[in-house]
Amino acid sequence: MDGTAILFILAIAGVASICLFALKGLLDQVPDVIDSAGKARDAWHRFKRPEVPPRADDQEPPMAA
């Protein structure tokens, strides 16, 4: 009976350790996901509203005398 209780406690501690390790890994990725989402949003806005190049002047520049 004592051996079973020790194995049960070790199993619970192992599962908790694995869960914490996985949670830490996920939380470490959150800043990168947020940065990527911001870049994707900016790219979408540039796609929807492309910059218009400046209009070329129809007149020639004045000649220096």
PDB file of N, CA and C in Angstrom:
ATOM      1  N   MET A   1       0.810  -1.195   0.000  1.00  0.00           N
ATOM      2  CA  MET A   1       0.000   0.000   0.000  1.00  0.00           C
ATOM      3  C   MET A   1       0.854   1.260   0.000  1.00  0.00           C
ATOM      4  N   ASP A   2       1.958   1.251   0.747  1.00  0.00           N
ATOM      5  CA  ASP A   2       2.819   2.431   0.801  1.00  0.00           C
ATOM      6  C   ASP A   2       3.473   2.705  -0.550  1.00  0.00           C
ATOM      7  N   GLY A   3       3.837   1.666  -1.242  1.00  0.00           N
ATOM      8  CA  GLY A   3       4.460   1.828  -2.552  1.00  0.00           C
ATOM      9  C   GLY A   3       3.496   2.431  -3.554  1.00  0.00           C
ATOM     10  N   THR A   4       2.232   2.066  -3.473  1.00  0.00           N
ATOM     11  CA  THR A   4       1.222   2.607  -4.383  1.00  0.00           C
ATOM     12  C   THR A   4       1.017   4.095  -4.151  1.00  0.00           C
ATOM     13  N   ALA A   5       0.985   4.500  -2.892  1.00  0.00           N
ATOM     14  CA  ALA A   5       0.799   5.919  -2.572  1.00  0.00           C
ATOM     15  C   ALA A   5       1.973   6.753  -3.072  1.00  0.00           C
ATOM     16  N   ILE A   6       3.180   6.232  -2.925  1.00  0.00           N
ATOM     17  CA  ILE A   6       4.363   6.962  -3.387  1.00  0.00           C
ATOM     18  C   ILE A   6       4.335   7.088  -4.908  1.00  0.00           C
ATOM     19  N   LEU A   7       3.991   6.010  -5.598  1.00  0.00           N
ATOM     20  CA  LEU A   7       3.907   6.075  -7.067  1.00  0.00           C
ATOM     21  C   LEU A   7       2.818   7.036  -7.521  1.00  0.00           C
ATOM     22  N   PHE A   8       1.703   7.043  -6.805  1.00  0.00           N
ATOM     23  CA  PHE A   8       0.612   7.965  -7.148  1.00  0.00           C
ATOM     24  C   PHE A   8       1.065   9.418  -6.979  1.00  0.00           C
ATOM     25  N   ILE A   9       1.750   9.723  -5.896  1.00  0.00           N
ATOM     26  CA  ILE A   9       2.246  11.085  -5.652  1.00  0.00           C
ATOM     27  C   ILE A   9       3.266  11.480  -6.715  1.00  0.00           C
ATOM     28  N   LEU A  10       4.174  10.575  -7.039  1.00  0.00           N
ATOM     29  CA  LEU A  10       5.161  10.867  -8.087  1.00  0.00           C
ATOM     30  C   LEU A  10       4.494  11.070  -9.441  1.00  0.00           C
ATOM     31  N   ALA A  11       3.464  10.288  -9.740  1.00  0.00           N
ATOM     32  CA  ALA A  11       2.748  10.442 -11.014  1.00  0.00           C
ATOM     33  C   ALA A  11       2.064  11.800 -11.085  1.00  0.00           C
ATOM     34  N   ILE A  12       1.418  12.210  -9.986  1.00  0.00           N
ATOM     35  CA  ILE A  12       0.750  13.520  -9.963  1.00  0.00           C
ATOM     36  C   ILE A  12       1.777  14.637 -10.144  1.00  0.00           C
ATOM     37  N   ALA A  13       2.912  14.529  -9.450  1.00  0.00           N
ATOM     38  CA  ALA A  13       3.957  15.554  -9.569  1.00  0.00           C
ATOM     39  C   ALA A  13       4.511  15.592 -10.996  1.00  0.00           C
ATOM     40  N   GLY A  14       4.668  14.442 -11.620  1.00  0.00           N
ATOM     41  CA  GLY A  14       5.167  14.401 -12.997  1.00  0.00           C
ATOM     42  C   GLY A  14       4.199  15.041 -13.981  1.00  0.00           C
ATOM     43  N   VAL A  15       2.929  14.745 -13.831  1.00  0.00           N
ATOM     44  CA  VAL A  15       1.913  15.337 -14.714  1.00  0.00           C
ATOM     45  C   VAL A  15       1.857  16.852 -14.517  1.00  0.00           C
ATOM     46  N   ALA A  16       1.925  17.300 -13.258  1.00  0.00           N
ATOM     47  CA  ALA A  16       1.906  18.740 -12.988  1.00  0.00           C
ATOM     48  C   ALA A  16       3.125  19.414 -13.603  1.00  0.00           C
ATOM     49  N   SER A  17       4.276  18.769 -13.508  1.00  0.00           N
ATOM     50  CA  SER A  17       5.504  19.319 -14.080  1.00  0.00           C
ATOM     51  C   SER A  17       5.398  19.438 -15.599  1.00  0.00           C
ATOM     52  N   ILE A  18       4.881  18.415 -16.242  1.00  0.00           N
ATOM     53  CA  ILE A  18       4.723  18.444 -17.699  1.00  0.00           C
ATOM     54  C   ILE A  18       3.734  19.534 -18.115  1.00  0.00           C
ATOM     55  N   CYS A  19       2.651  19.675 -17.367  1.00  0.00           N
ATOM     56  CA  CYS A  19       1.656  20.710 -17.681  1.00  0.00           C
ATOM     57  C   CYS A  19       2.254  22.107 -17.544  1.00  0.00           C
ATOM     58  N   LEU A  20       3.024  22.331 -16.485  1.00  0.00           N
ATOM     59  CA  LEU A  20       3.656  23.644 -16.301  1.00  0.00           C
ATOM     60  C   LEU A  20       4.675  23.928 -17.396  1.00  0.00           C
ATOM     61  N   PHE A  21       5.437  22.917 -17.793  1.00  0.00           N
ATOM     62  CA  PHE A  21       6.416  23.088 -18.854  1.00  0.00           C
ATOM     63  C   PHE A  21       5.733  23.433 -20.173  1.00  0.00           C
ATOM     64  N   ALA A  22       4.628  22.742 -20.484  1.00  0.00           N
ATOM     65  CA  ALA A  22       3.888  23.023 -21.719  1.00  0.00           C
ATOM     66  C   ALA A  22       3.262  24.415 -21.674  1.00  0.00           C
ATOM     67  N   LEU A  23       2.725  24.803 -20.520  1.00  0.00           N
ATOM     68  CA  LEU A  23       2.126  26.132 -20.390  1.00  0.00           C
ATOM     69  C   LEU A  23       3.175  27.225 -20.567  1.00  0.00           C
ATOM     70  N   LYS A  24       4.349  27.027 -20.001  1.00  0.00           N
ATOM     71  CA  LYS A  24       5.428  28.004 -20.155  1.00  0.00           C
ATOM     72  C   LYS A  24       5.818  28.142 -21.621  1.00  0.00           C
ATOM     73  N   GLY A  25       5.907  27.009 -22.326  1.00  0.00           N
ATOM     74  CA  GLY A  25       6.233  27.048 -23.752  1.00  0.00           C
ATOM     75  C   GLY A  25       5.197  27.821 -24.556  1.00  0.00           C
ATOM     76  N   LEU A  26       3.925  27.624 -24.235  1.00  0.00           N
ATOM     77  CA  LEU A  26       2.870  28.362 -24.943  1.00  0.00           C
ATOM     78  C   LEU A  26       2.935  29.853 -24.631  1.00  0.00           C
ATOM     79  N   LEU A  27       3.138  30.188 -23.372  1.00  0.00           N
ATOM     80  CA  LEU A  27       3.179  31.601 -22.988  1.00  0.00           C
ATOM     81  C   LEU A  27       4.399  32.319 -23.562  1.00  0.00           C
ATOM     82  N   ASP A  28       5.496  31.593 -23.772  1.00  0.00           N
ATOM     83  CA  ASP A  28       6.680  32.205 -24.383  1.00  0.00           C
ATOM     84  C   ASP A  28       6.425  32.570 -25.841  1.00  0.00           C
ATOM     85  N   GLN A  29       5.470  31.924 -26.482  1.00  0.00           N
ATOM     86  CA  GLN A  29       5.185  32.193 -27.889  1.00  0.00           C
ATOM     87  C   GLN A  29       4.193  33.332 -28.093  1.00  0.00           C
ATOM     88  N   VAL A  30       3.518  33.765 -27.050  1.00  0.00           N
ATOM     89  CA  VAL A  30       2.471  34.784 -27.182  1.00  0.00           C
ATOM     90  C   VAL A  30       3.014  36.100 -27.757  1.00  0.00           C
ATOM     91  N   PRO A  31       4.154  36.645 -27.277  1.00  0.00           N
ATOM     92  CA  PRO A  31       4.631  37.910 -27.871  1.00  0.00           C
ATOM     93  C   PRO A  31       4.911  37.805 -29.365  1.00  0.00           C
ATOM     94  N   ASP A  32       5.466  36.674 -29.816  1.00  0.00           N
ATOM     95  CA  ASP A  32       5.731  36.499 -31.243  1.00  0.00           C
ATOM     96  C   ASP A  32       4.438  36.444 -32.048  1.00  0.00           C
ATOM     97  N   VAL A  33       3.425  35.812 -31.499  1.00  0.00           N
ATOM     98  CA  VAL A  33       2.127  35.735 -32.187  1.00  0.00           C
ATOM     99  C   VAL A  33       1.507  37.126 -32.301  1.00  0.00           C
ATOM    100  N   ILE A  34       1.614  37.919 -31.235  1.00  0.00           N
ATOM    101  CA  ILE A  34       1.057  39.271 -31.266  1.00  0.00           C
ATOM    102  C   ILE A  34       1.800  40.131 -32.285  1.00  0.00           C
ATOM    103  N   ASP A  35       3.139  40.023 -32.335  1.00  0.00           N
ATOM    104  CA  ASP A  35       3.914  40.773 -33.333  1.00  0.00           C
ATOM    105  C   ASP A  35       3.530  40.366 -34.748  1.00  0.00           C
ATOM    106  N   SER A  36       3.376  39.074 -34.970  1.00  0.00           N
ATOM    107  CA  SER A  36       3.004  38.589 -36.303  1.00  0.00           C
ATOM    108  C   SER A  36       1.615  39.072 -36.698  1.00  0.00           C
ATOM    109  N   ALA A  37       0.698  39.099 -35.737  1.00  0.00           N
ATOM    110  CA  ALA A  37      -0.652  39.582 -36.034  1.00  0.00           C
ATOM    111  C   ALA A  37      -0.614  41.063 -36.401  1.00  0.00           C
ATOM    112  N   GLY A  38       0.214  41.836 -35.720  1.00  0.00           N
ATOM    113  CA  GLY A  38       0.344  43.258 -36.049  1.00  0.00           C
ATOM    114  C   GLY A  38       0.918  43.459 -37.438  1.00  0.00           C
ATOM    115  N   LYS A  39       1.931  42.665 -37.794  1.00  0.00           N
ATOM    116  CA  LYS A  39       2.514  42.774 -39.128  1.00  0.00           C
ATOM    117  C   LYS A  39       1.508  42.384 -40.201  1.00  0.00           C
ATOM    118  N   ALA A  40       0.728  41.342 -39.937  1.00  0.00           N
ATOM    119  CA  ALA A  40      -0.285  40.917 -40.903  1.00  0.00           C
ATOM    120  C   ALA A  40      -1.354  41.992 -41.066  1.00  0.00           C
ATOM    121  N   ARG A  41      -1.754  42.639 -39.956  1.00  0.00           N
ATOM    122  CA  ARG A  41      -2.752  43.705 -40.023  1.00  0.00           C
ATOM    123  C   ARG A  41      -2.224  44.891 -40.825  1.00  0.00           C
ATOM    124  N   ASP A  42      -0.957  45.260 -40.603  1.00  0.00           N
ATOM    125  CA  ASP A  42      -0.367  46.367 -41.355  1.00  0.00           C
ATOM    126  C   ASP A  42      -0.272  46.042 -42.843  1.00  0.00           C
ATOM    127  N   ALA A  43       0.114  44.813 -43.154  1.00  0.00           N
ATOM    128  CA  ALA A  43       0.196  44.412 -44.555  1.00  0.00           C
ATOM    129  C   ALA A  43      -1.188  44.434 -45.209  1.00  0.00           C
ATOM    130  N   TRP A  44      -2.213  44.033 -44.478  1.00  0.00           N
ATOM    131  CA  TRP A  44      -3.568  44.058 -45.017  1.00  0.00           C
ATOM    132  C   TRP A  44      -4.019  45.488 -45.300  1.00  0.00           C
ATOM    133  N   HIS A  45      -3.689  46.406 -44.391  1.00  0.00           N
ATOM    134  CA  HIS A  45      -4.059  47.806 -44.603  1.00  0.00           C
ATOM    135  C   HIS A  45      -3.319  48.385 -45.809  1.00  0.00           C
ATOM    136  N   ARG A  46      -2.036  48.026 -45.975  1.00  0.00           N
ATOM    137  CA  ARG A  46      -1.299  48.507 -47.153  1.00  0.00           C
ATOM    138  C   ARG A  46      -1.884  47.921 -48.432  1.00  0.00           C
ATOM    139  N   PHE A  47      -2.359  46.679 -48.377  1.00  0.00           N
ATOM    140  CA  PHE A  47      -2.955  46.041 -49.543  1.00  0.00           C
ATOM    141  C   PHE A  47      -4.275  46.706 -49.913  1.00  0.00           C
ATOM    142  N   LYS A  48      -5.086  47.009 -48.904  1.00  0.00           N
ATOM    143  CA  LYS A  48      -6.395  47.600 -49.170  1.00  0.00           C
ATOM    144  C   LYS A  48      -6.291  49.056 -49.611  1.00  0.00           C
ATOM    145  N   ARG A  49      -5.285  49.773 -49.137  1.00  0.00           N
ATOM    146  CA  ARG A  49      -5.125  51.189 -49.445  1.00  0.00           C
ATOM    147  C   ARG A  49      -3.714  51.439 -49.964  1.00  0.00           C
ATOM    148  N   PRO A  50      -3.437  51.060 -51.223  1.00  0.00           N
ATOM    149  CA  PRO A  50      -2.072  51.251 -51.735  1.00  0.00           C
ATOM    150  C   PRO A  50      -1.740  52.740 -51.835  1.00  0.00           C
ATOM    151  N   GLU A  51      -0.468  53.038 -51.634  1.00  0.00           N
ATOM    152  CA  GLU A  51      -0.037  54.436 -51.742  1.00  0.00           C
ATOM    153  C   GLU A  51      -0.063  54.862 -53.197  1.00  0.00           C
ATOM    154  N   VAL A  52      -0.572  56.058 -53.440  1.00  0.00           N
ATOM    155  CA  VAL A  52      -0.643  56.597 -54.794  1.00  0.00           C
ATOM    156  C   VAL A  52       0.652  57.356 -55.050  1.00  0.00           C
ATOM    157  N   PRO A  53       1.366  57.027 -56.125  1.00  0.00           N
ATOM    158  CA  PRO A  53       2.608  57.759 -56.395  1.00  0.00           C
ATOM    159  C   PRO A  53       2.297  59.214 -56.727  1.00  0.00           C
ATOM    160  N   PRO A  54       3.222  60.095 -56.426  1.00  0.00           N
ATOM    161  CA  PRO A  54       2.963  61.517 -56.724  1.00  0.00           C
ATOM    162  C   PRO A  54       2.761  61.727 -58.223  1.00  0.00           C
ATOM    163  N   ARG A  55       1.868  62.656 -58.537  1.00  0.00           N
ATOM    164  CA  ARG A  55       1.534  62.932 -59.934  1.00  0.00           C
ATOM    165  C   ARG A  55       2.677  63.689 -60.592  1.00  0.00           C
ATOM    166  N   ALA A  56       3.037  63.270 -61.794  1.00  0.00           N
ATOM    167  CA  ALA A  56       4.092  63.955 -62.531  1.00  0.00           C
ATOM    168  C   ALA A  56       3.561  65.295 -63.030  1.00  0.00           C
ATOM    169  N   ASP A  57       4.404  66.306 -62.923  1.00  0.00           N
ATOM    170  CA  ASP A  57       4.013  67.628 -63.427  1.00  0.00           C
ATOM    171  C   ASP A  57       4.012  67.612 -64.939  1.00  0.00           C
ATOM    172  N   ASP A  58       3.016  68.281 -65.511  1.00  0.00           N
ATOM    173  CA  ASP A  58       2.908  68.362 -66.964  1.00  0.00           C
ATOM    174  C   ASP A  58       3.862  69.426 -67.518  1.00  0.00           C
ATOM    175  N   GLN A  59       4.318  70.329 -66.675  1.00  0.00           N
ATOM    176  CA  GLN A  59       5.188  71.402 -67.121  1.00  0.00           C
ATOM    177  C   GLN A  59       6.643  71.002 -66.948  1.00  0.00           C
ATOM    178  N   GLU A  60       7.472  71.502 -67.830  1.00  0.00           N
ATOM    179  CA  GLU A  60       8.889  71.274 -67.696  1.00  0.00           C
ATOM    180  C   GLU A  60       9.459  72.268 -66.686  1.00  0.00           C
ATOM    181  N   PRO A  61      10.519  71.939 -66.019  1.00  0.00           N
ATOM    182  CA  PRO A  61      11.084  72.895 -65.060  1.00  0.00           C
ATOM    183  C   PRO A  61      11.618  74.119 -65.800  1.00  0.00           C
ATOM    184  N   PRO A  62      11.559  75.290 -65.178  1.00  0.00           N
ATOM    185  CA  PRO A  62      12.035  76.516 -65.863  1.00  0.00           C
ATOM    186  C   PRO A  62      13.534  76.409 -66.112  1.00  0.00           C
ATOM    187  N   MET A  63      13.937  76.974 -67.256  1.00  0.00           N
ATOM    188  CA  MET A  63      15.339  76.929 -67.637  1.00  0.00           C
ATOM    189  C   MET A  63      16.083  78.082 -66.987  1.00  0.00           C
ATOM    190  N   ALA A  64      17.273  77.813 -66.502  1.00  0.00           N
ATOM    191  CA  ALA A  64      18.078  78.864 -65.870  1.00  0.00           C
ATOM    192  C   ALA A  64      18.686  79.740 -66.961  1.00  0.00           C
ATOM    193  N   ALA A  65      18.701  81.050 -66.718  1.00  0.00           N
ATOM    194  CA  ALA A  65      19.229  81.967 -67.727  1.00  0.00           C
ATOM    195  C   ALA A  65      20.654  82.347 -67.454  1.00  0.00           C
TER     196      ALA A  65
END
